[in-house]
Short mmCIF file of C-alpha atoms and ligand atoms in Angstrom, two decimals:
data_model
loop_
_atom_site.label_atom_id
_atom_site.label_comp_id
_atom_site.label_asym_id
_atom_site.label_seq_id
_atom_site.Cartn_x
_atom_site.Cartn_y
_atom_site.Cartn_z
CA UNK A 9 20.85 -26.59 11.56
CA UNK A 10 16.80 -26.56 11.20
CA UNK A 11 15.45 -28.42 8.31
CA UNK A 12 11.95 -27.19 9.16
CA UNK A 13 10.76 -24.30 11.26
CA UNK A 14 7.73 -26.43 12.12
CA UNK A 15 8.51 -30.21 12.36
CA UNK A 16 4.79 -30.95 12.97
CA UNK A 17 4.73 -30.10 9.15
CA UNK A 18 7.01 -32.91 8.20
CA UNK A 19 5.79 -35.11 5.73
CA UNK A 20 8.41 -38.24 6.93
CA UNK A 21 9.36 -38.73 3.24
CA UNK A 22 13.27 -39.32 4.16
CA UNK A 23 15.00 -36.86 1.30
CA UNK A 24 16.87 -34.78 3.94
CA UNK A 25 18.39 -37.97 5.06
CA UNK A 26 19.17 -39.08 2.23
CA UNK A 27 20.67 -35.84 0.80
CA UNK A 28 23.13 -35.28 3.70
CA UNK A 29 26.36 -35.81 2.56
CA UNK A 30 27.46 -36.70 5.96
CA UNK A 31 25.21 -38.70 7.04
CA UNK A 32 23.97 -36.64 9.98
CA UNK A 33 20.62 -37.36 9.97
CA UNK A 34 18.54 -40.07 11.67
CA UNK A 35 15.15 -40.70 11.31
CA UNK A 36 13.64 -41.32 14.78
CA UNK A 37 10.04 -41.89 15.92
CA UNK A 38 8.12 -38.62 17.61
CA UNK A 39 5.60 -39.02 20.06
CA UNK A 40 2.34 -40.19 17.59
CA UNK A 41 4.41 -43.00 16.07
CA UNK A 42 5.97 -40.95 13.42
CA UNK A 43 9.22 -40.31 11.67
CA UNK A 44 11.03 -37.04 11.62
CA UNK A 45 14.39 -36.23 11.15
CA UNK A 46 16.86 -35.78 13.76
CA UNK A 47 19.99 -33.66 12.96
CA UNK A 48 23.63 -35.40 15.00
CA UNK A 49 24.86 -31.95 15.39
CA UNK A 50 28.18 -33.14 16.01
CA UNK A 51 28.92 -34.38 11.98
CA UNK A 52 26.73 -32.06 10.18
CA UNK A 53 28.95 -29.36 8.43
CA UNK A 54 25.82 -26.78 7.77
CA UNK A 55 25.97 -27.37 3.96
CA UNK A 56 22.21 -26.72 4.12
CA UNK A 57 21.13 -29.60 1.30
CA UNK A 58 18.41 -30.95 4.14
CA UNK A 59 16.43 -27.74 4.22
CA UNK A 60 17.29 -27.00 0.53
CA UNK A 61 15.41 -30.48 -0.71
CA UNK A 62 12.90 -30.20 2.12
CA UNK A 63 9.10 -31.16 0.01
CA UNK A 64 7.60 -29.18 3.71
CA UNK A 65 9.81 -25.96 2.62
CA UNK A 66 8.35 -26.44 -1.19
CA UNK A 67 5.60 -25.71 -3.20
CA UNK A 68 4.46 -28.84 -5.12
CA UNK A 69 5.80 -29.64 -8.57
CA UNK A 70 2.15 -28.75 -11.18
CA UNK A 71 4.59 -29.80 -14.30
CA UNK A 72 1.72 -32.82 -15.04
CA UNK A 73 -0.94 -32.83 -16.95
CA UNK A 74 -3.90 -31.44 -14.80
CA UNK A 75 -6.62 -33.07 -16.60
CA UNK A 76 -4.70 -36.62 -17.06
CA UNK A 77 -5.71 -39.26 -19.60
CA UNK A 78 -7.79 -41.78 -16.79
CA UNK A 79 -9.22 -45.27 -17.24
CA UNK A 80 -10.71 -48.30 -15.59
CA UNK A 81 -8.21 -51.36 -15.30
CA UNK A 82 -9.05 -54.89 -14.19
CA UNK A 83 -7.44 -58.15 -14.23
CA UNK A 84 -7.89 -62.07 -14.08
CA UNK A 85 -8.64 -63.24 -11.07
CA UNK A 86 -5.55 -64.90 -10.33
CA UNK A 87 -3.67 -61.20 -10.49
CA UNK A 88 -7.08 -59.80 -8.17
CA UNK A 89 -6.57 -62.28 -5.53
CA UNK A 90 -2.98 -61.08 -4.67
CA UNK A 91 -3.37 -57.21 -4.80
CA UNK A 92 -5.58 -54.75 -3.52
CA UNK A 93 -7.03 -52.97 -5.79
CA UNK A 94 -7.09 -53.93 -9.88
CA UNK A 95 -4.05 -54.88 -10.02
CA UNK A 96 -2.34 -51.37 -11.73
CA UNK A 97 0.58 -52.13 -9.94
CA UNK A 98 1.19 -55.34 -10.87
CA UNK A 99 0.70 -54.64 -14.57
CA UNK A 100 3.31 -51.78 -14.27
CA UNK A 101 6.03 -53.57 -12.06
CA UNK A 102 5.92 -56.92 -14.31
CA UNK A 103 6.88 -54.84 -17.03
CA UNK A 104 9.75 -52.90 -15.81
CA UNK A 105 10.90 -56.28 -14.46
CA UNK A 106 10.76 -57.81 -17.81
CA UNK A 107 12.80 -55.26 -19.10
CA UNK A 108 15.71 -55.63 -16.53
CA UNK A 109 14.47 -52.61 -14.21
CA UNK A 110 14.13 -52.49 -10.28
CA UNK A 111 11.05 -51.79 -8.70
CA UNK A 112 10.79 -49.76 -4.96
CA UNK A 113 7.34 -50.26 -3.00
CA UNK A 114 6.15 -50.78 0.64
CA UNK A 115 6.63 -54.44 2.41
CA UNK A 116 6.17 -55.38 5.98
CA UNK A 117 9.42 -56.33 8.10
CA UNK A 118 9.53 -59.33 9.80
CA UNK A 119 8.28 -57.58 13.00
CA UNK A 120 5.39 -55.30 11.06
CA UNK A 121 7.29 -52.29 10.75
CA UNK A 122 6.21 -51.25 7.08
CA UNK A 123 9.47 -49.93 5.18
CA UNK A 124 10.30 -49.33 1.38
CA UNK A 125 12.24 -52.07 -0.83
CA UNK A 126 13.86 -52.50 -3.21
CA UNK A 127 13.39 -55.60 -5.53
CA UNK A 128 14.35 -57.31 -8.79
CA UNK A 129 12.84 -60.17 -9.53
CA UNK A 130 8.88 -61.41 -9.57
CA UNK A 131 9.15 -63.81 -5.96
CA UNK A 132 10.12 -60.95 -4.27
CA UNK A 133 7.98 -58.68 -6.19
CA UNK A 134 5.10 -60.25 -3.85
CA UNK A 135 6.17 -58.36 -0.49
CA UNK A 136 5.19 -55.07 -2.69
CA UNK A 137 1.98 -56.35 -3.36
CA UNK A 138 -0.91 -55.01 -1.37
CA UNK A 139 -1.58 -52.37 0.91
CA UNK A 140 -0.31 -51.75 4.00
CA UNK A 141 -2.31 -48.97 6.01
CA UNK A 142 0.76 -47.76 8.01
CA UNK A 143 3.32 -44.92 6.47
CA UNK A 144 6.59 -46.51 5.05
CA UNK A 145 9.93 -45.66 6.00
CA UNK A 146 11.52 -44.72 2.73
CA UNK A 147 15.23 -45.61 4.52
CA UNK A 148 18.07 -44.81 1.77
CA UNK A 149 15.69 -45.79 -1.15
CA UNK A 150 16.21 -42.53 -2.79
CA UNK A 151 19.85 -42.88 -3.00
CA UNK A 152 19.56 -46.46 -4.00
CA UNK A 153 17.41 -45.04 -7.11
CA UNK A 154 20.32 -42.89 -8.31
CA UNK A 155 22.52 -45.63 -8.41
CA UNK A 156 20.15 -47.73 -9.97
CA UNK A 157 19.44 -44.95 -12.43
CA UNK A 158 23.18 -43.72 -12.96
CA UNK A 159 23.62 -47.64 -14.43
CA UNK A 160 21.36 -47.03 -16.77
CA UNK A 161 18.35 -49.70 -15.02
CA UNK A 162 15.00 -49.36 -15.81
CA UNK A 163 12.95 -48.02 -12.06
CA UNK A 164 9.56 -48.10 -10.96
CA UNK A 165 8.81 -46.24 -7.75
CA UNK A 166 5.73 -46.09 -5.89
CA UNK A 167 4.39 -44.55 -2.92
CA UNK A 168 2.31 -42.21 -1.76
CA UNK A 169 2.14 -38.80 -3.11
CA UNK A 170 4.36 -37.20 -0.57
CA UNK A 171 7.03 -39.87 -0.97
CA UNK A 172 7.06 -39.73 -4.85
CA UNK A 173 7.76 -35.69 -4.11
CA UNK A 174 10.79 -36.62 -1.60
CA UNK A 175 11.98 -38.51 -4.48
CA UNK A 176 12.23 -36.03 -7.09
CA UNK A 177 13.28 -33.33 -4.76
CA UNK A 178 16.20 -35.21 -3.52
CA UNK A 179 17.31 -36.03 -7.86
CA UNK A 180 16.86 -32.14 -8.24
CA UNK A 181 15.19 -32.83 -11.72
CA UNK A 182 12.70 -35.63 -13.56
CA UNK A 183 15.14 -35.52 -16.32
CA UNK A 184 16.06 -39.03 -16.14
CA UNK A 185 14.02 -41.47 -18.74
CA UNK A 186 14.57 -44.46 -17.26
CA UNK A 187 12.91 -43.45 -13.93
CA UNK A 188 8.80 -44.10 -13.65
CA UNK A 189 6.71 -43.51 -10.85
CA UNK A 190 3.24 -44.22 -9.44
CA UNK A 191 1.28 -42.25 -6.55
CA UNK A 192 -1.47 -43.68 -4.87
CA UNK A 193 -4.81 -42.27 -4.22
CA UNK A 194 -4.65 -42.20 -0.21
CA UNK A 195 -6.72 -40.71 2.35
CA UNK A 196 -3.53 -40.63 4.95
CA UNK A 197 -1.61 -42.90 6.35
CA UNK A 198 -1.35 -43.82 10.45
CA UNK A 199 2.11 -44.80 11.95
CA UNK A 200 3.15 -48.02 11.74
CA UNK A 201 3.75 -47.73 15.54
CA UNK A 202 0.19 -47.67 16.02
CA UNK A 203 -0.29 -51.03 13.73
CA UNK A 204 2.48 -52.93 16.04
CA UNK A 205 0.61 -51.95 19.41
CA UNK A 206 -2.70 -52.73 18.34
CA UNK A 207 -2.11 -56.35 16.70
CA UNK A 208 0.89 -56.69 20.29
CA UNK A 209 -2.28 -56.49 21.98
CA UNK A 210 -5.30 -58.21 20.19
CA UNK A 211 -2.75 -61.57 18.92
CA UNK A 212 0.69 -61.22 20.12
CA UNK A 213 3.54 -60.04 17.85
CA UNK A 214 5.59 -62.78 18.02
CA UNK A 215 2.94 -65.02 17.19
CA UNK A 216 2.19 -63.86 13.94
CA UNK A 217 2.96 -65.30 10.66
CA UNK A 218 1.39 -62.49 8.06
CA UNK A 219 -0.81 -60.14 7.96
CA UNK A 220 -3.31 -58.31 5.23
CA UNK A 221 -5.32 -55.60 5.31
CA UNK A 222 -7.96 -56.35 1.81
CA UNK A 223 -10.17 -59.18 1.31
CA UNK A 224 -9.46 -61.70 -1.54
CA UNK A 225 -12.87 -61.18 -3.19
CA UNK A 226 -14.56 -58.15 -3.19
CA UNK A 227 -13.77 -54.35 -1.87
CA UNK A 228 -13.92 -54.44 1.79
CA UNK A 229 -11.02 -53.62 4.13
CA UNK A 230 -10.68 -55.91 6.63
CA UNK A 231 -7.39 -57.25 9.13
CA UNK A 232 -6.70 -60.62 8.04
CA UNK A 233 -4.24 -61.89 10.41
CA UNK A 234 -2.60 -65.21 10.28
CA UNK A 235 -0.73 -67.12 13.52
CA UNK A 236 2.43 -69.44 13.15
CA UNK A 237 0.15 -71.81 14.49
CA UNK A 238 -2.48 -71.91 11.68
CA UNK A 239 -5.31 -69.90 12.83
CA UNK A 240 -6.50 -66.88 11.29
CA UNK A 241 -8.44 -64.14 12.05
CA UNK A 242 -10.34 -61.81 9.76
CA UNK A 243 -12.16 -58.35 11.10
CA UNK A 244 -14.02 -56.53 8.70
CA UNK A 245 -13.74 -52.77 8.56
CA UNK A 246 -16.40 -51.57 10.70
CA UNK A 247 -15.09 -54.56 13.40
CA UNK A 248 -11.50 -53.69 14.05
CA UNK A 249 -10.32 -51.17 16.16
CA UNK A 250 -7.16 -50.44 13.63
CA UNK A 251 -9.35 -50.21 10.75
CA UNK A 252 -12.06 -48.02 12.69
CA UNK A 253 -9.71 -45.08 13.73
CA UNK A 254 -8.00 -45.20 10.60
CA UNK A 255 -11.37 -45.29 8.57
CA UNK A 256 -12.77 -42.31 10.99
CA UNK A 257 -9.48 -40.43 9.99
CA UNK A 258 -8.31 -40.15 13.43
CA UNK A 259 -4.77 -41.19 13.61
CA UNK A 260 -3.15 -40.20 10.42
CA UNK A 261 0.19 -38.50 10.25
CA UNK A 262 -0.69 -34.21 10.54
CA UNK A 263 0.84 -33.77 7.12
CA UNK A 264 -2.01 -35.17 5.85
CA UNK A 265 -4.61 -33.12 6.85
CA UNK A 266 -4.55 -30.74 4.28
CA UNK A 267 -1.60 -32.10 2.26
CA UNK A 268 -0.38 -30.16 -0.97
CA UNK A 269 0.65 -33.51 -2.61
CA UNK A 270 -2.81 -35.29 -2.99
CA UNK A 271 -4.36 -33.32 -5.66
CA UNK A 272 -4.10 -32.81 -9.56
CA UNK A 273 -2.43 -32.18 -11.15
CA UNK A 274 -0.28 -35.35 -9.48
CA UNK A 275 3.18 -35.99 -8.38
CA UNK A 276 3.63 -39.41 -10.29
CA UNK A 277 3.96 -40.27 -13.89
CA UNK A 278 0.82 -42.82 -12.62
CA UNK A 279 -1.43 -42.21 -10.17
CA UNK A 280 -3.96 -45.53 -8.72
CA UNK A 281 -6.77 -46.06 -6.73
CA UNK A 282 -9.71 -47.86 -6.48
CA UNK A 283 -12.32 -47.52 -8.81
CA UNK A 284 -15.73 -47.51 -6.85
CA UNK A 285 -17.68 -45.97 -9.47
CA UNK A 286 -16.80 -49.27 -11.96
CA UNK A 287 -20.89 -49.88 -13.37
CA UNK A 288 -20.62 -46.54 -14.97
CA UNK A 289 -17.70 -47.68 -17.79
CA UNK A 290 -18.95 -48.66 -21.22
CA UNK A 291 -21.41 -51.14 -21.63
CA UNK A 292 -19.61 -54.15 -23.00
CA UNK A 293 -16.56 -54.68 -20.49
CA UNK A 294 -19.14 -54.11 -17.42
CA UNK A 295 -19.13 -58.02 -17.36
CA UNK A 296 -15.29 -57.60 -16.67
CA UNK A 297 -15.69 -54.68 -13.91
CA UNK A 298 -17.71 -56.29 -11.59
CA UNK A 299 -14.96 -57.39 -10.06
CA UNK A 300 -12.38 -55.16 -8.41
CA UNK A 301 -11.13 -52.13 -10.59
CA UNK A 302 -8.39 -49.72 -10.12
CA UNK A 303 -8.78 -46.18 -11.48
CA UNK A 304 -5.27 -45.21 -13.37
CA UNK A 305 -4.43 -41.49 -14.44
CA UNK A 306 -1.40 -41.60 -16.48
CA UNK A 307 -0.21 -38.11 -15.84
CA UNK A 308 1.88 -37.08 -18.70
CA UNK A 309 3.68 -38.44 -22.42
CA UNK A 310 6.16 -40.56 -20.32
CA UNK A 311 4.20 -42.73 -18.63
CA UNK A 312 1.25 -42.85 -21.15
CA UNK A 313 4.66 -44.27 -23.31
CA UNK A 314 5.13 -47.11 -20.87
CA UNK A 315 1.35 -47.79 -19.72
CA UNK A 316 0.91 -48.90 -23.25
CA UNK A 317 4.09 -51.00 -23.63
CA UNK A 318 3.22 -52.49 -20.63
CA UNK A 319 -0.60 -53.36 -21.52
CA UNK A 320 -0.02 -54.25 -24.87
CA UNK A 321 2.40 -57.40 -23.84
CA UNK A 322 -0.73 -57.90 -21.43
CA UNK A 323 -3.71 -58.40 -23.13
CA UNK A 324 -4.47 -61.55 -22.30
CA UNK A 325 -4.85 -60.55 -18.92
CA UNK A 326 -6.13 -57.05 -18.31
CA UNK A 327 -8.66 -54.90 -19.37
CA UNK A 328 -9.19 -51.35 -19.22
CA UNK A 329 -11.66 -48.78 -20.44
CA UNK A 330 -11.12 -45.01 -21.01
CA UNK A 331 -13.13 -42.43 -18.67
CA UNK A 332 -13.72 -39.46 -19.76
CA UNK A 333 -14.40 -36.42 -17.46
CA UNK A 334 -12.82 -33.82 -15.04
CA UNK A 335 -10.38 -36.03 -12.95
CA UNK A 336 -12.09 -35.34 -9.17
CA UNK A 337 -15.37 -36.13 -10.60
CA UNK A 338 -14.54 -39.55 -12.08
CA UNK A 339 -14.56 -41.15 -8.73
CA UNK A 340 -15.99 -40.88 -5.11
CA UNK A 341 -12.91 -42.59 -3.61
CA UNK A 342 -11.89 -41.20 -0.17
CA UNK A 343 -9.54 -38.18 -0.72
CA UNK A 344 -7.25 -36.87 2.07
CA UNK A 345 -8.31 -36.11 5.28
CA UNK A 346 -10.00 -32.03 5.72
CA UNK A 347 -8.24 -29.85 8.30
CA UNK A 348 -11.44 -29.88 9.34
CA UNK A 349 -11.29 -33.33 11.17
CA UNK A 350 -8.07 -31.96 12.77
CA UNK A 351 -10.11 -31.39 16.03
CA UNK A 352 -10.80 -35.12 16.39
CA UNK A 353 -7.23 -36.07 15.60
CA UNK A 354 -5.70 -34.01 18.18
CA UNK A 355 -8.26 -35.50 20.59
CA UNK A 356 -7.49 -38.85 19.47
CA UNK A 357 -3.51 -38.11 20.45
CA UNK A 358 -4.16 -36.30 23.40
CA UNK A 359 -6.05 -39.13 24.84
CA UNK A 360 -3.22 -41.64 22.51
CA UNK A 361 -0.10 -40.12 24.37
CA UNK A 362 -1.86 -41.22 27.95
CA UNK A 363 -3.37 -44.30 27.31
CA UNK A 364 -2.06 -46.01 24.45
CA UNK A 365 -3.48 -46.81 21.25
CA UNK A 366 -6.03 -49.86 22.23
CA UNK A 367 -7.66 -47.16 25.32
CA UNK A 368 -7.71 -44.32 23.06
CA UNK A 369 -8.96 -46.42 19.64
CA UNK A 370 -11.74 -47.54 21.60
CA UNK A 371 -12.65 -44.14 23.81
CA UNK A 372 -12.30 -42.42 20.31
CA UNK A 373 -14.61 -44.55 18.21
CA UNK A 374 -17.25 -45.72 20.33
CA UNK A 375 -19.71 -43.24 21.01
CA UNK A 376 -19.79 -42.81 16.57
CA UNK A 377 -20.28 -46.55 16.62
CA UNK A 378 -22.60 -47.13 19.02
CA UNK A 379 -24.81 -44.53 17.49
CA UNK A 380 -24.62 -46.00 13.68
CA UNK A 381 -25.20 -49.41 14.94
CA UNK A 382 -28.12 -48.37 16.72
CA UNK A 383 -29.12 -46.44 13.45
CA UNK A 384 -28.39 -49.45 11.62
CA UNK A 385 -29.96 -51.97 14.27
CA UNK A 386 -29.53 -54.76 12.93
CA UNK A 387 -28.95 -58.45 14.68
CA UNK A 388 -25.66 -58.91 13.81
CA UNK A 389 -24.44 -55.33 14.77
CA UNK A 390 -26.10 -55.14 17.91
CA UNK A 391 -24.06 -58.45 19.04
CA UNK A 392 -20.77 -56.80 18.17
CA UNK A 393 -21.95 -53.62 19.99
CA UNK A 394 -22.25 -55.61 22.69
CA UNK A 395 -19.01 -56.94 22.50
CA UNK A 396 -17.59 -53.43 22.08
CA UNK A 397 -19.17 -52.34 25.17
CA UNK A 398 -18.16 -55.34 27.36
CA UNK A 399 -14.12 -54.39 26.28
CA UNK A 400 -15.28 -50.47 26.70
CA UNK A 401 -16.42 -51.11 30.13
CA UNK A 402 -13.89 -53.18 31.40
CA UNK A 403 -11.00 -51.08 29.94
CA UNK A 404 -13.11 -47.47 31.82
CA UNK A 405 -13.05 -50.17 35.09
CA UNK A 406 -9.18 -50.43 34.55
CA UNK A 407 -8.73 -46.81 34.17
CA UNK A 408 -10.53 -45.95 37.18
CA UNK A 409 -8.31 -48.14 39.43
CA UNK A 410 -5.43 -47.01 38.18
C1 FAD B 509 -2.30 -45.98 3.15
C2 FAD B 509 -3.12 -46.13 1.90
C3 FAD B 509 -4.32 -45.45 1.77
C4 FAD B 509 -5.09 -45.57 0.60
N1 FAD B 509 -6.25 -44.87 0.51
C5 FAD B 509 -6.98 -44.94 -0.67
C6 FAD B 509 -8.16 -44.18 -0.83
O1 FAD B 509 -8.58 -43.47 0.07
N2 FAD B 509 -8.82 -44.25 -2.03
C7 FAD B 509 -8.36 -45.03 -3.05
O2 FAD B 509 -8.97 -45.05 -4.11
N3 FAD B 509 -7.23 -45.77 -2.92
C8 FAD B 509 -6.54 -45.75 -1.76
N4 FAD B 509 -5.37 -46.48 -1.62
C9 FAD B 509 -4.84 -47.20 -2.81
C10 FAD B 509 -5.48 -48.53 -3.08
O3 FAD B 509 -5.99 -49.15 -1.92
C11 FAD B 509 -4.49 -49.50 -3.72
O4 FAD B 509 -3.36 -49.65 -2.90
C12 FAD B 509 -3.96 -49.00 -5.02
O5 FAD B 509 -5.03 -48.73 -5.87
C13 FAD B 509 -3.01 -50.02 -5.65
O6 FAD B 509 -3.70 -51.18 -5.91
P1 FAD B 509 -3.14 -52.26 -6.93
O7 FAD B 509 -4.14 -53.35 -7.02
O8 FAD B 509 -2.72 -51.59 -8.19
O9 FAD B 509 -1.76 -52.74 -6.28
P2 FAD B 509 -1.46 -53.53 -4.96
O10 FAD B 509 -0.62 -54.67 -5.33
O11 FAD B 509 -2.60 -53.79 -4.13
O12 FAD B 509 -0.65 -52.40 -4.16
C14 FAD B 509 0.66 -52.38 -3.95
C15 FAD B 509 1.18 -50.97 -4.13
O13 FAD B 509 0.83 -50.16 -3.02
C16 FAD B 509 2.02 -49.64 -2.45
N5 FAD B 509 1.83 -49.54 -1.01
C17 FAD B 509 1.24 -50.46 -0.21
N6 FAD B 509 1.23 -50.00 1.04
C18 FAD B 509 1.83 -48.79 1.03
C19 FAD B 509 2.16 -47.84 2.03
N7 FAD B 509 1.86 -48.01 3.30
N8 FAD B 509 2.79 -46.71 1.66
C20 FAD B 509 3.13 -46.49 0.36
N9 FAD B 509 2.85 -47.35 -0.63
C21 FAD B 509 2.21 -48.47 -0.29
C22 FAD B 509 3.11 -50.61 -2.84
O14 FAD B 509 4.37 -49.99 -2.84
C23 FAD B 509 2.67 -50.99 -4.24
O15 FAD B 509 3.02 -49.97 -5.15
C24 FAD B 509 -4.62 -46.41 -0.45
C25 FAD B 509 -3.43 -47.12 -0.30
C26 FAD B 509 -2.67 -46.98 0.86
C27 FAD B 509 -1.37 -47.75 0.98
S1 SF4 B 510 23.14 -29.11 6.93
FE1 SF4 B 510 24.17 -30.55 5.53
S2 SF4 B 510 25.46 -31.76 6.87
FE2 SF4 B 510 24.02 -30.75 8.20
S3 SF4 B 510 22.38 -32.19 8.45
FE3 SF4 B 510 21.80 -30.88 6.75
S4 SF4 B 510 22.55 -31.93 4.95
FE4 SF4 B 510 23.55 -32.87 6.69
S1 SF4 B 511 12.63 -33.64 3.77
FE1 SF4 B 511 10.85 -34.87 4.28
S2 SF4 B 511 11.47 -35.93 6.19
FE2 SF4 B 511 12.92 -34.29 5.89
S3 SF4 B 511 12.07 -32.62 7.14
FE3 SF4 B 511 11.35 -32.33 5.04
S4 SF4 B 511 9.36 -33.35 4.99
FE4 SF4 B 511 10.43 -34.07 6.81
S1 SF4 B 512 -2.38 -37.54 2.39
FE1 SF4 B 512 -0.56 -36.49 1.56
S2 SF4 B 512 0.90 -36.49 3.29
FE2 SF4 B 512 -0.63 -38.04 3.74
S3 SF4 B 512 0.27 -39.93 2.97
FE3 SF4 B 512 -1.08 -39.10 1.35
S4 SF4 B 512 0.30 -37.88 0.08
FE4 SF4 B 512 1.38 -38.24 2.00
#
């Protein structure tokens, strides 16, 4: 059986797995770090449901609205200090928690694999919380949601675009009421293979207790990682190699470039990002915007239904303001990746599949960083040139011995 005539088309998103009724399918890592699905030819019986629920063999579902209803949402600071964005995922998953629902969302594993979850309670609601810039294995969440859903629970599921389509594939319909979901503005994801090797080599895997990838206050990306042993380590964006090749759009999965999920109209009943363009909302609540906003789109009647359930019991605690305008020209937050910057992935894995991911991070980045420091030139940039080209240097020294 072929699920795909093209694998390098596969979007990872798990629903031929979870279709098979024979449980034929395995999701193994390819080359680059990703998932794709591998057929045990032995058990499968040809029904053909893998190919038939396949979101690669599909055109995208356009049943949402294509000009959504959008605003700006914020929160205390309490709710900003453990999420990324403004906290529209917290506000959303509280609520279907309070009404005796599940929630699905990306955590880390205890060895920084990043998989889906499900949870049901508000402690473990935490693992959800914040992002995690490595794709998530969506392992038999799908077919957990149909339980939950034949039961009659409440579910919130979030993901990225591509993984909110797997999900409604793999149901066959969005009939259910009880089911919600929310889609995240991303600009790709890299493999959470990639993640493992790069903080293996800079701190040691087995030394770390946690890691995140926001600051508390403020925008910036950064790698905060924290050791068993108490230290910490924080790298802005522009300073970490995992953050670099990601941010240069270098390593993320070849779905992405040039995805049919990531545009309006949406594949969630919610869709969430961050909202960079927050001084421009109305006058008054700009005194509650400076800090960290998330744009919202609520994509059609059924989740516009539960958005205001769910802000209404929260008043005390969020605050929002309607935007008005065409959806793509609310916001300048990074879309996904063009098939234009295919060329400098496919360098980036060519030199990737040799070296590794520290060697071909810092072979792929260097030259563009070098050249906006010096642009830049500024004290603090030239010292962490410096640095850059002490590692380069040694690493080219390493190379040429071997
Ligand atoms: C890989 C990635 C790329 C992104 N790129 C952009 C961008 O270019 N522009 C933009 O505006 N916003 C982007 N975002 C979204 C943004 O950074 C926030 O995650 C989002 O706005 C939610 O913030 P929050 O405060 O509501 O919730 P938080 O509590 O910060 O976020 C938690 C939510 O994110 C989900 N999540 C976390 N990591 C992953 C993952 N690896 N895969 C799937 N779901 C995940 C969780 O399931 C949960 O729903 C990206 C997010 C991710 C994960
Ligand atoms: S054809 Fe049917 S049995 Fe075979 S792998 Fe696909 S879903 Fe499973
Ligand atoms: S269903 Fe998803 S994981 Fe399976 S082949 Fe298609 S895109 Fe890939
Ligand atoms: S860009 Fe598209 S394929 Fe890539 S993670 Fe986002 S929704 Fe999925």
């Amino acid at each position: 059986m072929v699920i795909l005539e093209d694998i390098t088309q596969c979007y990872g998103c798990g629903a031929c797995k979870n279709a098979c009724p024979v449980n034929a399918i395995e999701m193994e890592l390819d080359d680059e770090g990703f998932l794709i699905p591998k057929i045990n030819e032995d058990v499968c019986i040809s029904c053909g449901k893998c190919k038939s629920v396949c979101i690669a063999n599909k055109a995208p579902d356009l049943s949402n609205d294509r000009e959504p209803y959008a605003l700006a949402l914020t929160a205390s600071q309490d709710i900003l200090y453990e999420c990324s964005s403004g906290g529209a995922f917290t506000l959303l998953a509280e609520y279907v928690l309070s009404e005796g629902g599940v929630v699905y969302g990306a955590s880390f594993t205890e060895d920084f694999f990043v998989e889906h979850i499900r949870v049901e309670n508000l402690q473990e609601l935490d693992k959800l919380k914040k992002s995690k810039y490595a794709q998530s294995n969506q392992t038999d969440c799908y077919s957990k949601v149909k339980d939950d859903l034949k039961q009659g629970r409440k579910v919130l599921y979030t993901g990225c675009s591509c993984q909110i389509a797997g999900l409604y594939s793999y149901l066959g319909n969005k009939e259910d009421t009880n089911l919600f979901t929310m889609d995240l503005i991303c600009q790709g994801v890299p493999s959470a293979v990639q993640l493992r090797e790069h903080l293996d080599h800079e701190y040691g895997l087995s030394k770390i207790d946690k890691v995140e990838m926001r600051r508390r206050k403020g925008w910036g990306t950064c790698m905060s990682v924290f050791l068993k042993n108490g230290i910490a380590y924080r790298f802005g964006g522009r300073t970490d190699l995992f953050q670099l090749v990601f941010h240069n759009k270098l390593n993320m999965r070849k779905s992405c470039y040039g995805c049919k999920f990531a545009q309006f109209p949406r594949q969630g009943d919610f869709t969430v990002g961050d909202f960079w363009n927050h001084r421009k909302v109305a006058k008054d609540l700009e005194e509650r915007f400076h800090k960290r906003t998330s744009i919202v789109y609520v994509n059609n009647a059924h989740g516009k239904e539960l958005f205001d359930k769910a802000f209404d019991s929260r008043k005390d605690s969020f605050y929002m303001a309607k935007l008005e305008g065409a959806p793509e020209t609310l916001n300048n937050n990074a879309g996904k990746p063009a098939p234009s910057d295919m060329a400098s992935r496919e360098a980036f894995y060519d030199l990737y599949r040799k070296k590794g991911f520290t060697k071909a991070g810092y072979e792929a980045v260097y030259p563009a960083f070098v050249d906006r420091a010096k642009a830049i030139c500024k004290y603090r940039t030239l010292v962490i040139v410096r640095t850059f080209k002490g590692i380069y240097r040694k690493m080219k020294k390493e190379d040429s011995i071997s």
